[in-house]
Amino acid sequence: MAEIRTVRVMESLLKANDYVAQRLRQAWDQGQTFVVNLISAPGAGKTTLLEATLPVLLSRYRVGVLEGDIETERDAERIRALGVEAVQVTTGGTCHLEAPMVEQAWRLMDNEIDFLFIENVGNLVCPASFDLGEHLRVVLLSVPEGDDKPAKYPKAFRTAQALVITKADLLETMDFSVERARREALEIQPELQVFVVSAKTGVGIPAWTQFLEQRRRQTFPDA
Amino acid sequence: MHELSIMQALVDAVEAIVREHGARRVVRLVVEVGEMSNVIPMYLRNAFLAFREVKPFLAQAELEIRFVPLQLRCESCGFEFQPQGYRYRCVECGATQVRVVQGEELLLRDVELEVESDDPSWPVELPSHGAPRFCE
Ligand SMILES: Nc1nc2c(ncn2[C@@H]2O[C@H](COP(=O)(O)OP(=O)(O)O)[C@@H](O)[C@H]2O)c(=O)[nH]1
Ligand SMILES: [Mg+2]
Ligand SMILES: [Zn+2]
């Protein structure tokens, strides 16, 4: 006798990812490693922002980088050229990082670090769904992409705590309103901290790195 | 196309439920997809069809996707509304302190199973032919 049985589940489809993310966050809290997840469209300037950020932090902090680029080791090599440990995360072809991939890569790294930067796969949609256990999620928007991106990719902006508008040196030549981008992003996430930077000229880098240090101190007050 | 990863997680969860109940097959799945869940229902359905090909316990299963519009409640004046263009701001009083009532969820809601209560040969072993590849 066959019968039909309905099972009420009511569980998040991201439960398995979020479970591992939580485990990572606990490990990072314990070791006082402040973790930053960088999300943007391809080419928005994640690696270049890291190249401008790491030298500032290196004098006072131990720093590591996880590189989520699918194609090549090129970004990891750019980071290693600064004398920073960079581990390539193998995504198996996916368009985003998931917590278990990060956990695997973290096992291969020196865990005695103060800052861990995760460069997510270049994509403004998919990475936004996956908690990696990070303390700070940063979305990057580059000037050439246009100021109307936030409403087109709301989840990335909604789930971030900071927005970095990159390639500010191109503001003079391009039709990009910082005010409009800021306003649109704040409509989606009123708590966003907004930075306008150029990795090329160094404009805005000090405010950005001070923010990172301040967030780390707030997260680990007795560090 | 992270919908394939999400469907993989759904299929894993359903497979565990099928085993737990010793069910022969899944009749229907009901998922709730919020407007702000970052998931496109059509892509989720396509991913489901790909898994149905390789998972015998899903061979005849139906997928019902319930779309949940984003609904916010103003913490300041209590007004409840469905925003336009993902603006998390009260349309009545302009306050930015708003609570999400619904629309950010991504849930497996129900699994309908066919079970045979008096067949001692159950639960059956569930064969599998692997999983579809992830996004290109
Ligand atoms: N003009 C200008 N170009 C930049 C800046 N930052 C990055 N770029 C360029 O943008 C391109 C992509 O940068 P990259 O950091 O590799 O982007 P990613 O894919 O997000 O890691 C490279 O050609 C960089 O030289 C900047 O501040 N100003
Ligand atoms: Mg890069
Ligand atoms: Zn209000």
PDB file of C-alpha atoms in Angstrom, chain B residues 72-82 87 89-96 98:
ATOM      1  CA  LEU B  72       9.239  45.460   4.409  1.00  0.00           C
ATOM      2  CA  ARG B  73       7.902  46.919   7.630  1.00  0.00           C
ATOM      3  CA  CYS B  74       8.936  50.358   8.829  1.00  0.00           C
ATOM      4  CA  GLU B  75      10.375  50.245  12.364  1.00  0.00           C
ATOM      5  CA  SER B  76       9.475  53.886  12.803  1.00  0.00           C
ATOM      6  CA  CYS B  77       5.848  54.215  11.661  1.00  0.00           C
ATOM      7  CA  GLY B  78       4.848  50.562  11.260  1.00  0.00           C
ATOM      8  CA  PHE B  79       3.846  50.849   7.621  1.00  0.00           C
ATOM      9  CA  GLU B  80       4.133  47.602   5.660  1.00  0.00           C
ATOM     10  CA  PHE B  81       4.879  47.758   1.957  1.00  0.00           C
ATOM     11  CA  GLN B  82       6.418  46.093  -1.093  1.00  0.00           C
ATOM     12  CA  ARG B  87      14.725  50.450  -1.829  1.00  0.00           C
ATOM     13  CA  ARG B  89      13.346  52.769   2.926  1.00  0.00           C
ATOM     14  CA  CYS B  90       9.845  53.502   4.202  1.00  0.00           C
ATOM     15  CA  VAL B  91       7.640  54.827   1.407  1.00  0.00           C
ATOM     16  CA  GLU B  92       5.405  56.508   4.028  1.00  0.00           C
ATOM     17  CA  CYS B  93       7.851  58.347   6.323  1.00  0.00           C
ATOM     18  CA  GLY B  94      11.241  57.885   4.656  1.00  0.00           C
ATOM     19  CA  ALA B  95      12.886  56.063   7.582  1.00  0.00           C
ATOM     20  CA  THR B  96      15.677  53.645   6.678  1.00  0.00           C
ATOM     21  CA  VAL B  98      13.003  48.758   8.002  1.00  0.00           C
TER      22      VAL B  98
END
